[in-house]
Short mmCIF file of C-alpha atoms in Angstrom, two decimals:
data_model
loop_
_atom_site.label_atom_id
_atom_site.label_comp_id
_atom_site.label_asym_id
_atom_site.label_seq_id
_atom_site.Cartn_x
_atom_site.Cartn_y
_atom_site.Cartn_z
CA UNK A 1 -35.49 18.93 -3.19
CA UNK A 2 -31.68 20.63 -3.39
CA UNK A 3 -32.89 22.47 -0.50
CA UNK A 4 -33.32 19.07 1.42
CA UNK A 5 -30.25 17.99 0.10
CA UNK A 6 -28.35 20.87 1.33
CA UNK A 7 -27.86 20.00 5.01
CA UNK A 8 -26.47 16.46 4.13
CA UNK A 9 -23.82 18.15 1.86
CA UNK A 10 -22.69 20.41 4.46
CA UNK A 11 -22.79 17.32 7.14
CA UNK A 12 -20.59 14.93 5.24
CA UNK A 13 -18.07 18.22 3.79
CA UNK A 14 -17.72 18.69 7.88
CA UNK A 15 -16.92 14.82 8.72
CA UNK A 16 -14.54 15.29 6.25
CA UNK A 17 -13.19 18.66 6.98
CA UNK A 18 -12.95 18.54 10.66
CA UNK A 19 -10.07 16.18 10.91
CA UNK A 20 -8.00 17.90 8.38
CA UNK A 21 -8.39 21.58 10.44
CA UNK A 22 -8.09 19.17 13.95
CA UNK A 23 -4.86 17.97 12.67
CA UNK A 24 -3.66 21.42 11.11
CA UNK A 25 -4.31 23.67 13.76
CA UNK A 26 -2.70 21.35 16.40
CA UNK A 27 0.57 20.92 13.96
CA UNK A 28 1.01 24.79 14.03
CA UNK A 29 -0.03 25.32 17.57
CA UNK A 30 2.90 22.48 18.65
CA UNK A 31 5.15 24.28 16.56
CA UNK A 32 4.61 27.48 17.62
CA UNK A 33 4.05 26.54 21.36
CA UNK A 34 7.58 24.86 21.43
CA UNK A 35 9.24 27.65 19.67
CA UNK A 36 10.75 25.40 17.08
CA UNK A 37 12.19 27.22 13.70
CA UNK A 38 11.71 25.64 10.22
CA UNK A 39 14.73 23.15 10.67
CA UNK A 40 13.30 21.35 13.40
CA UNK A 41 9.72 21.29 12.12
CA UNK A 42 8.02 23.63 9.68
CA UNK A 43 4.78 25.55 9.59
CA UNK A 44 2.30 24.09 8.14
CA UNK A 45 1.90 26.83 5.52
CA UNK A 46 5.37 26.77 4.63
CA UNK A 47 5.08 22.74 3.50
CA UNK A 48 1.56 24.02 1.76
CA UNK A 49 3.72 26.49 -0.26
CA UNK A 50 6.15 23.95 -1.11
CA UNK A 51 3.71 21.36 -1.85
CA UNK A 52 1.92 24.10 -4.00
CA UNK A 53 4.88 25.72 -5.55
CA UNK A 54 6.67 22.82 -6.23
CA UNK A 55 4.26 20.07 -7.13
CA UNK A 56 6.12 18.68 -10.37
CA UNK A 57 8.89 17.78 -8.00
CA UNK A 58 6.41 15.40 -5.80
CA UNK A 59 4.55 13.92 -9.47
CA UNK A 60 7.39 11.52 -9.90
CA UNK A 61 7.46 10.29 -6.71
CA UNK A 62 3.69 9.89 -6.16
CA UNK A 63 3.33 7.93 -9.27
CA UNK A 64 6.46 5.79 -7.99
CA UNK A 65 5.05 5.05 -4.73
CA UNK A 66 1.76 5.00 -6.10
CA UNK A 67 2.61 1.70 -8.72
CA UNK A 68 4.81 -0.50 -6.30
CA UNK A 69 1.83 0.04 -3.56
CA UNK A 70 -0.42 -1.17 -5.92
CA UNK A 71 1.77 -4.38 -7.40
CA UNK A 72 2.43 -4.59 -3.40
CA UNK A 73 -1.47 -4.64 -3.11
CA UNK A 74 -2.28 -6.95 -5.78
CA UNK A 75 0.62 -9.41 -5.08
CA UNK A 76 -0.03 -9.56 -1.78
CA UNK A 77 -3.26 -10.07 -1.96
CA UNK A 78 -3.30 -12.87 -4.22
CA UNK A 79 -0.51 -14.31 -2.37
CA UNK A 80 -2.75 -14.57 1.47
CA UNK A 81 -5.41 -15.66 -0.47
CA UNK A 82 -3.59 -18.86 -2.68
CA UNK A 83 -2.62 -19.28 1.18
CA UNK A 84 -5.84 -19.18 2.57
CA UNK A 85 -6.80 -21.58 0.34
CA UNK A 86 -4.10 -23.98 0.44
CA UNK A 87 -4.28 -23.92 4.54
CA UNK A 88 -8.33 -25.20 4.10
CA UNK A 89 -7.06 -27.34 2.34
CA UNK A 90 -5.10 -29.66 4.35
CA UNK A 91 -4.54 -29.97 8.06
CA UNK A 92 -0.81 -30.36 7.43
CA UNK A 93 -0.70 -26.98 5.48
CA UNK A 94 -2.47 -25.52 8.52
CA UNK A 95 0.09 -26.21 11.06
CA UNK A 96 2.70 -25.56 8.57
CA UNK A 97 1.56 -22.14 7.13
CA UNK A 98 0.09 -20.12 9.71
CA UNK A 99 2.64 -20.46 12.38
CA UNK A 100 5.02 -19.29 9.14
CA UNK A 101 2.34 -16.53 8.51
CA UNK A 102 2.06 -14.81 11.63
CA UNK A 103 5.80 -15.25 12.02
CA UNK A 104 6.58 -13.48 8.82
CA UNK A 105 3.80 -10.69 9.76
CA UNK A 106 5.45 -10.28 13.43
CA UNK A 107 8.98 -10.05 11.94
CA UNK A 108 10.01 -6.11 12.18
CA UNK A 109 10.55 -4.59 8.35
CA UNK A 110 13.86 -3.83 9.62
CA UNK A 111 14.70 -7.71 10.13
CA UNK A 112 13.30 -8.27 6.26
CA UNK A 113 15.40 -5.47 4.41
CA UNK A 114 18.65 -7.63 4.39
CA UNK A 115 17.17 -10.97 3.55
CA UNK A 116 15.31 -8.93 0.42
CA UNK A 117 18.40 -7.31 -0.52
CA UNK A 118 20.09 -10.59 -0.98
CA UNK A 119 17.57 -12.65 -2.33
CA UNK A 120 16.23 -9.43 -4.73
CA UNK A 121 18.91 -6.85 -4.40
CA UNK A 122 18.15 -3.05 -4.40
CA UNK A 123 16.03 -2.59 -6.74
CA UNK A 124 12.22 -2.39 -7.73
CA UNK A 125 11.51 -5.99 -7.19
CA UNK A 126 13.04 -5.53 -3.38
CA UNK A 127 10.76 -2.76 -2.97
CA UNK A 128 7.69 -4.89 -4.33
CA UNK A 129 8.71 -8.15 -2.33
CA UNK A 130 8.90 -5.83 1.09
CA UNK A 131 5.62 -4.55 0.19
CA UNK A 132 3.84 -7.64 0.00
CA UNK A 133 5.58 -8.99 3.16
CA UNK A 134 3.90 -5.80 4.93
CA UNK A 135 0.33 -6.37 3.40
CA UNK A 136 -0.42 -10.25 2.98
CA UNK A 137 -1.54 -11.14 6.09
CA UNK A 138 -5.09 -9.41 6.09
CA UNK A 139 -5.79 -11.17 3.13
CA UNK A 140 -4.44 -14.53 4.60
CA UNK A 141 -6.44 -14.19 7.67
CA UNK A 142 -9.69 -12.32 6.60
CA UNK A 143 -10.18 -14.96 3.13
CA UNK A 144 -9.18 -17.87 5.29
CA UNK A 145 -11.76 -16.87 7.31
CA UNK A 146 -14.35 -16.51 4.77
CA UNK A 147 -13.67 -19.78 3.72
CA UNK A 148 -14.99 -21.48 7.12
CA UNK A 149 -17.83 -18.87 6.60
CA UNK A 150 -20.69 -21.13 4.98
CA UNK A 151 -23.15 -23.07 7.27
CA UNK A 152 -22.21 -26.94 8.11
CA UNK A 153 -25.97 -27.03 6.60
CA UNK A 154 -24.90 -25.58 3.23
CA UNK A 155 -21.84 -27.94 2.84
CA UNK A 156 -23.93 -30.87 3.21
CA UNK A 157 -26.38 -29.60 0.63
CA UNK A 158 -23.05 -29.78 -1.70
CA UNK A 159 -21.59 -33.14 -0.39
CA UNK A 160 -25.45 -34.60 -1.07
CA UNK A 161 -25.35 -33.59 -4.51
CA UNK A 162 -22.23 -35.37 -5.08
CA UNK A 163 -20.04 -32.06 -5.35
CA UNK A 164 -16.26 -32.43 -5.20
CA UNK A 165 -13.74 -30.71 -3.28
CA UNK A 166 -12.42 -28.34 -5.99
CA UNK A 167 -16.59 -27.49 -6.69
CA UNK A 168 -17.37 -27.11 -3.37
CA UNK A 169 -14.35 -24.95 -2.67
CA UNK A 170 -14.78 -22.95 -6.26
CA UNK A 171 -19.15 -22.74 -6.58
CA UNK A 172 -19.68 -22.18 -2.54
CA UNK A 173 -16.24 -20.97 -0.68
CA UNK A 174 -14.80 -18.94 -2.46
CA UNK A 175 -17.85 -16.49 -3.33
CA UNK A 176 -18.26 -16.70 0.51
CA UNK A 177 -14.64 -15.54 0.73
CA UNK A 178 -15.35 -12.75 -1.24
CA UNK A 179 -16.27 -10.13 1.21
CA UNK A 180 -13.49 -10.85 3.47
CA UNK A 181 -11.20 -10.59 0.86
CA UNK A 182 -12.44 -6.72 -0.35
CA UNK A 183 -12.23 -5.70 3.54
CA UNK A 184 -8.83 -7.27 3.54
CA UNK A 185 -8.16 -5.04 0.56
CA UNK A 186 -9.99 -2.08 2.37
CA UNK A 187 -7.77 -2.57 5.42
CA UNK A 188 -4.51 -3.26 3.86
CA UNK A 189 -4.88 -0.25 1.25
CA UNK A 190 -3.81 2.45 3.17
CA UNK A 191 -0.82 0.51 5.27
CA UNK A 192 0.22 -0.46 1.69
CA UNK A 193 1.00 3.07 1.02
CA UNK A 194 2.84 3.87 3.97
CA UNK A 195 4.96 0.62 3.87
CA UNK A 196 5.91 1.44 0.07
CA UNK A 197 7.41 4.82 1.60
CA UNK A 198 9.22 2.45 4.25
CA UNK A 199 10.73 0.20 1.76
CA UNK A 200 12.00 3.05 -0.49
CA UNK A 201 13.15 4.84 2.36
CA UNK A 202 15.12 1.65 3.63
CA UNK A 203 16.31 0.79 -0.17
CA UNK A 204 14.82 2.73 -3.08
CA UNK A 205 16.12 4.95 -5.53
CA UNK A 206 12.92 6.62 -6.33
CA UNK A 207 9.64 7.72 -4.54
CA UNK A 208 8.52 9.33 -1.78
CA UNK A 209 10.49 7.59 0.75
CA UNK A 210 13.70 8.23 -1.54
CA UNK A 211 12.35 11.56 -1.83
CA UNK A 212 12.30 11.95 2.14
CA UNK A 213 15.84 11.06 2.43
CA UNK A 214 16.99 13.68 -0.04
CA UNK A 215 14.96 16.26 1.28
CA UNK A 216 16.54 15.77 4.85
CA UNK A 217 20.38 15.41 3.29
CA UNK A 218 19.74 18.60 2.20
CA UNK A 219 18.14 19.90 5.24
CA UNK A 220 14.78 21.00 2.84
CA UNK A 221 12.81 20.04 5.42
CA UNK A 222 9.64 21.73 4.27
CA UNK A 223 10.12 18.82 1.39
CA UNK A 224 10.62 16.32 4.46
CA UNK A 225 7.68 16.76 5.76
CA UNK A 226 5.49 18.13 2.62
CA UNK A 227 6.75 14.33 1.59
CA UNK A 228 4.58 13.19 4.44
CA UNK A 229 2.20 15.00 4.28
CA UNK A 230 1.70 13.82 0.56
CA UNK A 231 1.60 10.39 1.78
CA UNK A 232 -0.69 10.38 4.41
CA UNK A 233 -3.08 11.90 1.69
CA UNK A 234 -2.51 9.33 -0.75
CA UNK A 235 -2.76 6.52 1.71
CA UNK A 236 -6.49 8.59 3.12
CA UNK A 237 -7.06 8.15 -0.98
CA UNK A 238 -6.44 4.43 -1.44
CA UNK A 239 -8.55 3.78 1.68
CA UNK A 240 -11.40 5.75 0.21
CA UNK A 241 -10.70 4.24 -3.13
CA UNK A 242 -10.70 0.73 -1.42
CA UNK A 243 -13.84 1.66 0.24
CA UNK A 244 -15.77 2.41 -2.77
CA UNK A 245 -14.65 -0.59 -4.65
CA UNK A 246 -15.88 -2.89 -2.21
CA UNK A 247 -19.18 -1.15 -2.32
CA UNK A 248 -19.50 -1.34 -5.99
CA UNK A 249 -18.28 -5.05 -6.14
CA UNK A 250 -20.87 -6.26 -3.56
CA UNK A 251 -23.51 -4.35 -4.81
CA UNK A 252 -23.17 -6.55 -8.43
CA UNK A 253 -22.49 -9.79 -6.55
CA UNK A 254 -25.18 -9.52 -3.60
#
């Protein structure tokens, strides 16, 4: 039976390995092909040694950016799906709220950072708020689209028994919505990562996008980009971590 086994192991260790080596060998093959020295863009096993060497240094920072993705996550979450809700709720939400929604999702992060910093200033909270900005909208769109889900059929069932609006919307919609809102959660996961970095690049004091800055003011660019590549693992991480989650949470509620 683990001899049966043994082929699927290797198959899925190679769907996940392949990308990693894909992505590797074409990093050192640019850098060597274009002749560029460890200023302009390091070798590959030079930002593995200083990941390696040096890992308490990136701890902090991973933990940093690690939280405020998460309260981004969360937050932002919660706040496209009160939204969702409130737009199925009345027509004159709809036309006020999405146009507002898409808006604030089209607006560049750039454009955000100096309303933030006024409203929130420069700290953690900014950080948070820019987050949330960045990840909402999945959840907006993907639960407000859960909750128009359910069959015109299965509604009527509900308005023949006499259910209300609020039981309709709480025993039938929103366990509909459900799905949608772990694939919005799937989706956003990673990009929640990566847009942490942003705002603590833009405005932080701490984290890995604070740590990028200081890493290129000192021209330790093996840090620079070991910083990156520490992010695009931990954002490959909360995708998987997403993934598995929504597995697990349909599998008790299907």
């Amino acid at each position: 039976m683990n001899h049966a086994r043994t082929p699927q192991i290797l198959l899925r260790s190679l769907q996940v390995a392949w990308p990693t080596v894909l992505l590797i060998g074409g990093w050192a093959l640019w850098v060597r092909v274009n002749g560029y020295t460890e200023l302009v863009a390091p070798m590959p096993q030079s930002v593995a040694a200083d990941i390696v060497t040096h890992s308490g240094a990136y701890l902090g920072p991973v933990l940093t950016t690690t939280w405020t993705a998460l309260a981004g996550l969360v937050i932002g979450t919660l706040v496209g799906s009160v939204l969702a809700i409130l737009v199925w709720s009345s027509r004159i939400l709809t036309a006020v709220l999405t146009p507002a929604a898409v808006l604030m999702r089209s607006v560049p992060v750039v454009a955000i950072v100096p309303v933030m910093i006024g409203l929130l200033g420069t700290g953690k909270p900014a950080v948070v708020a820019i987050t949330v900005v960045v990840t909402f909208f999945p959840a907006f769109s993907l639960v407000a689209s859960g909750l128009r889900s359910p069959s015109v059929s299965t509604q009527d069932v509900f308005a023949v028994l006499g259910a209300s609006k609020r039981a309709t919307l709480v025993r039938l919609l929103i366990p509909c919505a459900v799905p949608n809102a772990l694939v919005a959660v799937r989706i956003a996961a990673p990009s929640t990562i990566l847009s942490a970095m942003l705002a603590e690049f833009l405005i932080g004091k701490s984290g890995l996008g604070f740590m990028f800055v200081d890493s290129v003011s000192y021209s330790n660019y093996a840090r620079a980009w070991g910083t990156g590549v520490v992010a695009t693992a931990l954002a490959v991480v909360a995708f998987v971590a997403a993934t598995r989650l929504e597995r697990r949470t349909l599998d008790r509620v299907t």
